Coordinates of C-alpha atoms and ligand atoms in Angstrom, one line a residue:
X1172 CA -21.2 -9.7 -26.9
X1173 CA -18.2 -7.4 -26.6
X1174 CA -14.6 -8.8 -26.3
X1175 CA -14.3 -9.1 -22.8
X1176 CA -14.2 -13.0 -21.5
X1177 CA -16.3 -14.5 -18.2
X1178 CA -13.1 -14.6 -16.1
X1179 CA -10.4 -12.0 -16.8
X1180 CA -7.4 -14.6 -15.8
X1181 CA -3.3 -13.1 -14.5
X1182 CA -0.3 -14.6 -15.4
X1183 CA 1.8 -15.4 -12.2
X1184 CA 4.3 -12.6 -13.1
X1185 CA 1.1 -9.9 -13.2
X1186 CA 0.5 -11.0 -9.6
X1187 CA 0.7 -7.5 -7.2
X1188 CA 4.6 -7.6 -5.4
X1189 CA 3.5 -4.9 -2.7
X1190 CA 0.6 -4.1 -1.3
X1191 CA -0.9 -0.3 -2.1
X1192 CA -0.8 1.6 1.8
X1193 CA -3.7 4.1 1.0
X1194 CA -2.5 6.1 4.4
X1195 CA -0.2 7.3 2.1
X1196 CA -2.0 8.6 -0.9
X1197 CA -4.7 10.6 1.6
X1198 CA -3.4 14.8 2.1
X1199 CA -5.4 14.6 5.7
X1200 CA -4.7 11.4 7.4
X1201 CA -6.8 9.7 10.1
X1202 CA -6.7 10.8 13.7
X1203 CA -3.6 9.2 15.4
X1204 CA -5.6 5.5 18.5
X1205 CA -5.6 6.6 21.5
X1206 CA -4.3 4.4 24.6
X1207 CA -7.9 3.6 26.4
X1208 CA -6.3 4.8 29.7
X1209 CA -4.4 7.8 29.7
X1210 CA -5.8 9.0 25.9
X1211 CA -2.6 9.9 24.8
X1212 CA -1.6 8.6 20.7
X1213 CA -0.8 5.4 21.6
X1214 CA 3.0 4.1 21.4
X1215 CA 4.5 1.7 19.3
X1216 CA 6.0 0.1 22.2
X1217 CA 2.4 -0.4 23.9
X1218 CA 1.0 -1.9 20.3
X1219 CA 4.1 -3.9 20.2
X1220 CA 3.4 -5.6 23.5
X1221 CA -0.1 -7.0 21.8
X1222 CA 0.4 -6.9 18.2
X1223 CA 3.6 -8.6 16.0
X1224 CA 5.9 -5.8 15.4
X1225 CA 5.9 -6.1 11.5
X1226 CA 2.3 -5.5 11.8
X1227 CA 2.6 -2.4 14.4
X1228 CA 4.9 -1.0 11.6
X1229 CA 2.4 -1.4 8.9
X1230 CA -0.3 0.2 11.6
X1231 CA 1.6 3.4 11.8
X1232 CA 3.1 3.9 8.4
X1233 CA 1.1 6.6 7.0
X1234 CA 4.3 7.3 4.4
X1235 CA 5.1 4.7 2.2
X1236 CA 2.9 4.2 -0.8
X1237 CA 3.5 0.7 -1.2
X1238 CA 4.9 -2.3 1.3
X1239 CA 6.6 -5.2 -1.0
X1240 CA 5.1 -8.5 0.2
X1241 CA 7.2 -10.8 1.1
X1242 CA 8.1 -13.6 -1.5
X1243 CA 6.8 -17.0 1.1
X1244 CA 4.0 -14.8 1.5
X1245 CA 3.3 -14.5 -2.4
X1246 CA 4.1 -17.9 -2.9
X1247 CA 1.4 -18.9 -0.4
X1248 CA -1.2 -16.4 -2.3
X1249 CA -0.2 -18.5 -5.1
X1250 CA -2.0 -21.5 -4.2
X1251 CA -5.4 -19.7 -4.2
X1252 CA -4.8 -16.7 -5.9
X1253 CA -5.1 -14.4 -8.4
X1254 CA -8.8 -15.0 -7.0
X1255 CA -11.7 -15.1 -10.1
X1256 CA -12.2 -11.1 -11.7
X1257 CA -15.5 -12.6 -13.7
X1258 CA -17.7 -10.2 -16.2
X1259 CA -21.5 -11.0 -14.6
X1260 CA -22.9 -11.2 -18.1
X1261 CA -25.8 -13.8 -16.8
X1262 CA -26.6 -11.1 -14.2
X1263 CA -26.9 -8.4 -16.4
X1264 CA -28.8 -10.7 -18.9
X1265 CA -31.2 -11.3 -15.8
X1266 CA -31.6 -7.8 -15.0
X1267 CA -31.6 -6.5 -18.5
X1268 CA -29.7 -3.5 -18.0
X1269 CA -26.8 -1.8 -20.5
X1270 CA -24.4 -1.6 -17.4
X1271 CA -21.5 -3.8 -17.1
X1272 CA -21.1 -5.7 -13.5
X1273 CA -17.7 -7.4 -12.7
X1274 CA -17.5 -8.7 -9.6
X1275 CA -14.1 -10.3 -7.6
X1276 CA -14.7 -13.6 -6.1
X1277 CA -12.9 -14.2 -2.9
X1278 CA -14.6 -17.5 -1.4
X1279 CA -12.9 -20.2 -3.4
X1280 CA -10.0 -20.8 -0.5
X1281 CA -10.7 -23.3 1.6
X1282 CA -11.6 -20.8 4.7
X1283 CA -14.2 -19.5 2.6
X1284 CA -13.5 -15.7 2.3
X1285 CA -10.8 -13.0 2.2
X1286 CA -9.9 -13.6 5.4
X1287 CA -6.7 -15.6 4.4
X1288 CA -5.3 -12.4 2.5
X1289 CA -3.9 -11.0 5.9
X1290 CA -4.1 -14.5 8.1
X1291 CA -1.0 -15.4 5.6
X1292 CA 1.4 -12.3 5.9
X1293 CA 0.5 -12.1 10.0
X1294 CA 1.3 -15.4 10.7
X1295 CA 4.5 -15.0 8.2
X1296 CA 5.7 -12.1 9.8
X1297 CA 5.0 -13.7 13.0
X1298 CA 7.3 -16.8 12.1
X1299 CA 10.0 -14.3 11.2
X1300 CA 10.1 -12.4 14.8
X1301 CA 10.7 -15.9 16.0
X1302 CA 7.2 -15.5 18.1
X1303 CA 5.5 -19.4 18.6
X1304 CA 2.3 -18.4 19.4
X1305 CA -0.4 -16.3 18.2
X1306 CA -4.1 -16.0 19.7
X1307 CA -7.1 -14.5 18.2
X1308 CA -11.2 -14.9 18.7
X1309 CA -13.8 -15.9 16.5
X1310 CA -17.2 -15.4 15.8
X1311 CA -18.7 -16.7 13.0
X1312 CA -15.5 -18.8 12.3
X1313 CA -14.4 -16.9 9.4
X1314 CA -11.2 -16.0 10.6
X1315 CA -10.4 -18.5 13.1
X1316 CA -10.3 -20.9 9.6
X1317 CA -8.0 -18.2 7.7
X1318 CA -5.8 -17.9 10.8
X1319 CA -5.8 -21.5 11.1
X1320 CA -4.8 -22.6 7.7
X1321 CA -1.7 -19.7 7.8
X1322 CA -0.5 -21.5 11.2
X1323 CA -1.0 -24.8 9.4
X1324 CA 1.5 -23.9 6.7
X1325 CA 4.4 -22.1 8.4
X1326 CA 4.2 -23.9 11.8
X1327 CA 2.8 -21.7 14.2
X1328 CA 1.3 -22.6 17.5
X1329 CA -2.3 -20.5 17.5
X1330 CA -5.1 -20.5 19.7
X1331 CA -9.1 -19.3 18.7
X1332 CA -11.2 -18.4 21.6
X1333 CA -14.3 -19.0 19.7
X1334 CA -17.2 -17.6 20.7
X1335 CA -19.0 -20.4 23.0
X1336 CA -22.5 -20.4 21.2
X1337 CA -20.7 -20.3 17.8
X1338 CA -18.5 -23.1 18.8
X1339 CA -21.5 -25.0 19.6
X1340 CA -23.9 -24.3 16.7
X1341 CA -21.0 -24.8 14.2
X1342 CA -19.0 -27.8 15.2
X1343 CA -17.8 -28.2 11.7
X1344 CA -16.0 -25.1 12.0
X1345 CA -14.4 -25.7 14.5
X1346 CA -13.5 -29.0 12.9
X1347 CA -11.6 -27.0 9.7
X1348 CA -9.6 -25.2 12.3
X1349 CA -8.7 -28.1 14.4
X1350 CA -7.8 -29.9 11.2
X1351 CA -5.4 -27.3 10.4
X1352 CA -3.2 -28.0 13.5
X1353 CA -5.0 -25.2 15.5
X1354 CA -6.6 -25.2 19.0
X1355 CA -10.0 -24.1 19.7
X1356 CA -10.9 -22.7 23.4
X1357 CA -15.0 -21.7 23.3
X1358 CA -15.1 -18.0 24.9
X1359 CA -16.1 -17.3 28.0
X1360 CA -13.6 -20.1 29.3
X1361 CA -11.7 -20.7 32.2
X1362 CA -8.2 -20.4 31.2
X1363 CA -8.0 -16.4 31.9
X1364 CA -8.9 -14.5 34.3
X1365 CA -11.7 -12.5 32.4
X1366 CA -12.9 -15.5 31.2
X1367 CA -13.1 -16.6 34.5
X1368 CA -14.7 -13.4 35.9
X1369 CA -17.2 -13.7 32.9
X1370 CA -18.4 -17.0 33.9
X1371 CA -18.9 -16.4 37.7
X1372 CA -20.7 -13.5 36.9
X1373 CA -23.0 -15.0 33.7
X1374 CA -23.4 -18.4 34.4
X1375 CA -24.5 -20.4 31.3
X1376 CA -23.3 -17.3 29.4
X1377 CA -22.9 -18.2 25.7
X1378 CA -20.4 -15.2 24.9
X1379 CA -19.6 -12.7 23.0
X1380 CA -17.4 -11.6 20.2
X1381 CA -16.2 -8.6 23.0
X1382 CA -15.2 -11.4 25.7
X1383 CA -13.2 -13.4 23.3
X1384 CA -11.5 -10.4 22.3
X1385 CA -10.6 -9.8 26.2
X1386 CA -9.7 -13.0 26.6
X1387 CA -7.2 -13.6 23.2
X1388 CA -5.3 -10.6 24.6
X1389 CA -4.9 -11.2 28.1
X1390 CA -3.5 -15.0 26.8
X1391 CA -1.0 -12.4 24.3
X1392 CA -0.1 -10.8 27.1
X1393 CA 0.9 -12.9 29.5
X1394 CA 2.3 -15.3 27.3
X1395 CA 6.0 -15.7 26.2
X1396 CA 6.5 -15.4 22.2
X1397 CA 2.8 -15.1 22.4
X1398 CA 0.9 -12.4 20.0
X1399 CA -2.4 -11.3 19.3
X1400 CA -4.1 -11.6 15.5
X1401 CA -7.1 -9.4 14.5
X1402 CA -8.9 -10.0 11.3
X1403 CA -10.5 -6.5 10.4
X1404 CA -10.6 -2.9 11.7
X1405 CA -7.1 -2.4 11.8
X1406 CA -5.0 -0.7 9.1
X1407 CA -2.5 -2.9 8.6
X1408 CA -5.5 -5.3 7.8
X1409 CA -6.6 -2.8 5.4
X1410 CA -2.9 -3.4 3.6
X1411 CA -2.9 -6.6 3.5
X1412 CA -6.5 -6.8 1.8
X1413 CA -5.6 -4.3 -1.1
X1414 CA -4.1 -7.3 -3.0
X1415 CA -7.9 -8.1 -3.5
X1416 CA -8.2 -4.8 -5.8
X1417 CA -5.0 -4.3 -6.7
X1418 CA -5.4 -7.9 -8.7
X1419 CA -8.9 -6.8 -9.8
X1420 CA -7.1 -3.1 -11.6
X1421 CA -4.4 -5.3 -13.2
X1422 CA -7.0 -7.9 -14.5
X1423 CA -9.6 -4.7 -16.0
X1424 CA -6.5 -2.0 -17.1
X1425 CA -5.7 -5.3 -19.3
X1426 CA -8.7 -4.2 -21.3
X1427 CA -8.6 -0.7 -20.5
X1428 CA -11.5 -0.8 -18.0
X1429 CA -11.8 1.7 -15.0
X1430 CA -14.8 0.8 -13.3
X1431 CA -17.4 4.2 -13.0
X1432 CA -18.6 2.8 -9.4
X1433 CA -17.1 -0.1 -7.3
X1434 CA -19.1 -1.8 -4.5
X1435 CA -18.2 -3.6 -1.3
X1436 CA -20.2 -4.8 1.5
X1437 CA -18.4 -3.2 5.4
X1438 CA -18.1 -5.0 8.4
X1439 CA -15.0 -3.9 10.0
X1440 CA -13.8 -2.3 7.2
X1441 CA -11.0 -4.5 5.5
X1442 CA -12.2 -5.9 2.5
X1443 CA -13.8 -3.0 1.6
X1444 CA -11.1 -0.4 1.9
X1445 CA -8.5 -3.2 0.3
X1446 CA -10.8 -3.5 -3.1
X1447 CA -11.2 0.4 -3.7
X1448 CA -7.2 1.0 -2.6
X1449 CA -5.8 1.4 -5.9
X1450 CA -8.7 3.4 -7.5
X1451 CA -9.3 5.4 -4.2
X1452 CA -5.4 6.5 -4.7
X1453 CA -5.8 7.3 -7.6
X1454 CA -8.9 9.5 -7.1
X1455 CA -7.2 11.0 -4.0
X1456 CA -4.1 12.5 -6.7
X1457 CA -7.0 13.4 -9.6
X1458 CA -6.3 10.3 -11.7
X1459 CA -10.1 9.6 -12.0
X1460 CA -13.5 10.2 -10.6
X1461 CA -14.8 6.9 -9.3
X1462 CA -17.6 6.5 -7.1
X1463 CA -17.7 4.5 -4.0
X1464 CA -20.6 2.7 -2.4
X1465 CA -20.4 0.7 0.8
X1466 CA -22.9 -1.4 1.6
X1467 CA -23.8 -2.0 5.2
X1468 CA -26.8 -4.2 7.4
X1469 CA -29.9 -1.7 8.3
X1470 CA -29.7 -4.0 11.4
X1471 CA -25.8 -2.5 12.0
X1472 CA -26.1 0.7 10.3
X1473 CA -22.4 2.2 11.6
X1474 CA -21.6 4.4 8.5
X1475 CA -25.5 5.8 7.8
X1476 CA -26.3 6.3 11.2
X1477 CA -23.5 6.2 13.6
X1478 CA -21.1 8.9 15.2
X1479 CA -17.6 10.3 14.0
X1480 CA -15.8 9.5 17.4
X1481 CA -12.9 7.6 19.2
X1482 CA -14.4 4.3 20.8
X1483 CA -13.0 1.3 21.7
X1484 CA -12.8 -1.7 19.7
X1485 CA -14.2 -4.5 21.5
X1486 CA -16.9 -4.6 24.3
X1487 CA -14.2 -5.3 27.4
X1488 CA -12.6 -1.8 26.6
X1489 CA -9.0 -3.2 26.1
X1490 CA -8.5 -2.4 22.4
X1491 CA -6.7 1.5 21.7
X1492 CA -9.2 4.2 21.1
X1493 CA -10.0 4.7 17.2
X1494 CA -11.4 7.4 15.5
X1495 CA -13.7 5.8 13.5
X1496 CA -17.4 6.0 12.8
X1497 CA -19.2 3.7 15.6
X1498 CA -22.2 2.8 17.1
X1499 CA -20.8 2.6 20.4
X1500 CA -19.0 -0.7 21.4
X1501 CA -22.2 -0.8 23.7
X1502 CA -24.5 -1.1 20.7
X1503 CA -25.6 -4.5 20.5
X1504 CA -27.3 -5.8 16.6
X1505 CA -29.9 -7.9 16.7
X1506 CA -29.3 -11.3 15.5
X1507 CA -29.0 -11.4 11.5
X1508 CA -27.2 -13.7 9.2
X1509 CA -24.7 -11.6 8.1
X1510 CA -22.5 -12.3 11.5
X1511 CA -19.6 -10.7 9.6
X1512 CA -21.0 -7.3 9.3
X1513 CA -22.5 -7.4 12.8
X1514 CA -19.6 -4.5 14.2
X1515 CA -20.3 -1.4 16.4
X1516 CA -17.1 0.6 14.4
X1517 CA -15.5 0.7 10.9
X1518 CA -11.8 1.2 9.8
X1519 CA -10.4 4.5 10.4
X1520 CA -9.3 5.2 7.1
X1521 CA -12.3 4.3 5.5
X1522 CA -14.3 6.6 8.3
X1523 CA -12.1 9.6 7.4
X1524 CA -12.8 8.9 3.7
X1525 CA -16.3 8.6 4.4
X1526 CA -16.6 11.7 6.6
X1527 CA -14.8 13.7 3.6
X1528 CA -16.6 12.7 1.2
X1529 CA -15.1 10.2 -0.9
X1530 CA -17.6 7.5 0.1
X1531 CA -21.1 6.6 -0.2
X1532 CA -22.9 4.1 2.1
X1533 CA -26.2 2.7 2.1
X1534 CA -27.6 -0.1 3.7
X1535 CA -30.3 -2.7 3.2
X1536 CA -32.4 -5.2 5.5
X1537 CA -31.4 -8.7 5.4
X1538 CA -34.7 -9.8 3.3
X1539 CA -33.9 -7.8 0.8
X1540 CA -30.6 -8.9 0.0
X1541 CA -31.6 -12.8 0.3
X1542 CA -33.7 -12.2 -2.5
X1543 CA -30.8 -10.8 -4.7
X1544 CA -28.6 -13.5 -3.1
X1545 CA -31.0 -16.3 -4.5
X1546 CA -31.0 -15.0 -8.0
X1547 CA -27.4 -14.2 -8.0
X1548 CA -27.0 -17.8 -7.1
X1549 CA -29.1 -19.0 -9.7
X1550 CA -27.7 -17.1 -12.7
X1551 CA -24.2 -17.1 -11.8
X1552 CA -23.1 -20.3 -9.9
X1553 CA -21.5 -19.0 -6.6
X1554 CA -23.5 -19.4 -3.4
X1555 CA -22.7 -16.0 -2.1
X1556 CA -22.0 -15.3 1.4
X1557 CA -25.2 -13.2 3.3
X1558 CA -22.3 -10.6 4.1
X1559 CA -21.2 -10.4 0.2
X1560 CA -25.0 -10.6 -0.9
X1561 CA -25.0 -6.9 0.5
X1562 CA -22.5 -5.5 -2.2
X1563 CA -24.9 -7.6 -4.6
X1564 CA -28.1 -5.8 -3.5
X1565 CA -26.3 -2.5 -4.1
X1566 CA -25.0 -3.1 -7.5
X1567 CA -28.5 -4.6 -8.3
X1568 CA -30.3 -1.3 -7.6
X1569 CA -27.1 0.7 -9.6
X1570 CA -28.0 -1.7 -12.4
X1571 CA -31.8 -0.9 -12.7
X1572 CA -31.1 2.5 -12.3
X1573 CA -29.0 2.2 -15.7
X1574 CA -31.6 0.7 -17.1
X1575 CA -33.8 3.1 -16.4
X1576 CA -31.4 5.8 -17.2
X1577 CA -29.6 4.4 -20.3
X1578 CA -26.0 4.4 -18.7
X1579 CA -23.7 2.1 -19.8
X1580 CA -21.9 2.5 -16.3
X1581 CA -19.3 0.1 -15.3
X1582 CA -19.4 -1.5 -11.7
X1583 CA -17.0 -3.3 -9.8
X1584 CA -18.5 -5.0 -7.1
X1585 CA -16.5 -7.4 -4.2
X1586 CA -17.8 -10.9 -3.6
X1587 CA -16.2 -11.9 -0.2
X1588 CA -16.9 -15.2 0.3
X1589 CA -18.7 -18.2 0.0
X1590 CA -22.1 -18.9 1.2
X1591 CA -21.9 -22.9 2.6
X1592 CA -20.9 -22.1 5.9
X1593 CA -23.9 -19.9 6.6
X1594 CA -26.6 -22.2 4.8
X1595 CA -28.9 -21.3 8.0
X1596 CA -29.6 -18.1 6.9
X1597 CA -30.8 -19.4 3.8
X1598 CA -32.7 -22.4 5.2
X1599 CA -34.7 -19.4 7.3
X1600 CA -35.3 -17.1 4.4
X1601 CA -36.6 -20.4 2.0
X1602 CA -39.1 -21.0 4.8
X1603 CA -40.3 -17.7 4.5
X1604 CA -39.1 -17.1 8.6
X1605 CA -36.7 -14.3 8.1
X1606 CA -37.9 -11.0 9.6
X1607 CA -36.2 -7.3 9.6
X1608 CA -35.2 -5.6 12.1
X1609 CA -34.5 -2.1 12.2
X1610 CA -33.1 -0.3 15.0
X1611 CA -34.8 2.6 16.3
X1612 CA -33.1 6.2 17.6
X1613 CA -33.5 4.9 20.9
X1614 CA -31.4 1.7 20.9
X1615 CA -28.8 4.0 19.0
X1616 CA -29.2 6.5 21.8
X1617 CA -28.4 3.6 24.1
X1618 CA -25.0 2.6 22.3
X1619 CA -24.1 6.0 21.9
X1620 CA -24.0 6.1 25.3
X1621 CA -21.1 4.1 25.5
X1622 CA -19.1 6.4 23.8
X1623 CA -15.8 7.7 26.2
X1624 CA -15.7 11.0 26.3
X1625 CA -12.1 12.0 25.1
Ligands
PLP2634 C1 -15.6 -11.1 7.7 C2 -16.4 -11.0 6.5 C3 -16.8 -9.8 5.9 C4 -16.6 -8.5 6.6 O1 -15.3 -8.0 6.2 P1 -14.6 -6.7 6.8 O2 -13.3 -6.7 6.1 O3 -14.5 -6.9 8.2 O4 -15.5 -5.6 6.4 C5 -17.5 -9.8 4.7 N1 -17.8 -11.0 4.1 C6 -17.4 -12.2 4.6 C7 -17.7 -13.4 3.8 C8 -16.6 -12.2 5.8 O5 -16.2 -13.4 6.2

């Protein structure tokens, strides 16, 4: 066994001081949103009336290679962070192949995933514009917990429109973000006028991520010292989440490891594009030659088999216009347990990295990777999330293909969370009642025809 221990720990003084903008680093950057009326490049002004303005200013800084994080804010990541960097010996053991897996834990905060990495600096920089409240939505819960346990700890006033069916099946979700001081309103409701139009028009409607969405802004809107929180897609999200890899470089350049391939699972984007930021930057100025593989649901295939096109973010057509790879905010995934995946677009930066080039993606049916996800579990310890259990899958097959090939390649792969709050999934694929599915050309058709045409 070489030198290299299970967990690779930091110091508090190696802890990242500024988060790595990879906007910055890229020669071509990514198309300018759109406003979803007039399609002209959205102004600050407009993205300030939804959006805290610290965060509009990380949205459109495409300039400065790194954004210093603000010391509360790095005293808050000190409570759960540096998050585990741990050498997967037992998982190579298992698979018996000369590669060398490290993977970067991000589920042991009490939200469950890396969703508190940008929860803490939005609500922070919330606090400092003197704003009092903030609304968001929630699907799975994920992020309505993060957001939750940020407003908790610097006293902010925030409001989840969860989505109604979610709110139901998971009451203990909604009990974690209650606990934390926040409220929880299930989506459709009737305290907005979309909400309102929604439930005249549906009537038992259970709701949807899209209508939650609709409904958090038009509460942002209309509210005094109110704004708007999003938990993926957007850049400054992206910024926020590259303390996830820039803690994973500083933990492996301590023994002179660059990882040959590094792995993440995409939903909208975030995680992902925060764990490859510092080696992506340095691939973008010739510093090394690392490959990149995101890992995506066959059920929600929006990098393999979607369209290079603005769309809008969310189903009620309120967000700006991205340019992003998308399945049309139309498309509608068939149920699967990886609700965090389960996104019609990606982030912009990582579609223009993908589209040039830089980026691999594959994708994998949800059977599959419970079966990777049960003997990662078994050898390792974590319950992995179903969302996380993608990256696993991937760096699984990279593995056996080592084996095969004799490479002693080194892979870096992103755990995002935990997998208690999602034990469903698992209780369905123990029983043997999991099934696939696949979407054909023609539902893709029918999402694509959503697409504006701008
Ligand atoms: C939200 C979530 C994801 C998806 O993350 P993105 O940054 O949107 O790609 C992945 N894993 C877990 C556990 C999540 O909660």
């Amino acid at each position: 066994m070489s030198n290299i221990p299970y967990k690779i720990f930091l110091e508090e003084d190696e802890m990242p001081k500024a988060y790595l903008n990879l906007r910055a680093f890229m020669k071509e950057k990514p198309e300018p949103m759109l406003n979803p009326q007039t399609f002209e490049p959205v102004t600050e002004e407009e993205l300030n009336a939804v959006f805290c303005s610290a965060c509009v200013e990380h949205e459109l800084n495409v300039t400065d290679k790194y954004i210093e994080i603000p010391k509360p804010v790095q005293d808050f990541y000190k409570m759960y962070r540096p998050s585990p960097l741990v050498r997967a010996y037992n998982l190579e053991k298992l698979l018996d192949t000369p590669a060398e897996i490290y993977y970067k834990f991000e589920g042991t905060n009490t939200s469950g995933s890396h969703k508190l990495n940008s929860a803490v600096p939005q609500v922070y920089y919330a606090k400092e514009q003197g704003l009092t409240r903030l609304t968001t939505e929630t699907g799975a819960g994920q992020w309505g917990t993060a957001l939750a346990m940020a407003s908790g700890f610097f006293g902010m006033d925030t409001t989840v429109y969860m989505v109604k069916v979610s709110s139901q099946q998971k009451p203990y979700r909604k009990a974690v973000i209650e606990t934390y001081g926040a409220k929880v309103v299930p989506s459709p409701s009737e305290t907005t006028e979309v909400g309102r139009a929604i439930n005249k028009q549906y009537p038992g409607t259970g709701g949807s991520l899209g209508c939650a969405i609709s409904e958090a802004v038009e509460v942002a809107l209309s509210t005094e010292n109110c704004r708007y929180a999003l938990g993926s897609v957007l850049d400054h999200v992206l910024l926020h989440q590259s303390i996830i890899g820039l803690e994973s470089k500083t933990a492996l350049d301590k023994y002179g490891i660059t990882p040959d391939v590094v792995i993440g699972c995409v939903g909208g984007g975030s995680n992902f594009g925060g764990l490859i930021a510092p080696y992506m930057a340095d691939r973008l100025e010739g510093r090394n030659n690392v490959e990149f593989v995101a890992v995506e649901p066959a059920s929600c295939p929006t990098l393999t088999r979607g369209r290079y096109a603005y769309d809008y973010g969310d189903i009620g057509k309120v967000t700006p216009l991205m340019k992003m790879y998308t399945l049309g905010s139309g498309f509608m995934p068939s149920p699967n347990h990886a609700g965090g995946l389960r996104y019609h677009g990606m982030n912009a930066t990582v579609s223009k990295l993908y589209h040039d080039g830089y980026i691999k993606a594959v994708s994998y049916e949800q059977t599959k990777v419970f079966e990777v996800a049960k003997d990662f579990a078994r050898v390792e310890g974590y319950l992995p999330a179903p969302e996380s259990s993608h990256a696993i899958k991937a760096t699984v097959e990279e593995a056996l293909r080592c084996k095969e090939t004799g490479e002693k390649k080194k892979i870096l792969f992103g755990l995002t969370g935990t997998g208690y709050f999602d034990l469903s999934g698992y209780m369905k694929y123990n029983s043997g009642e999991m099934t696939d599915y696949i979407p054909t050309d023609e539902d893709l058709e029918a999402g694509f025809a959503s697409l504006p045409e701008v």
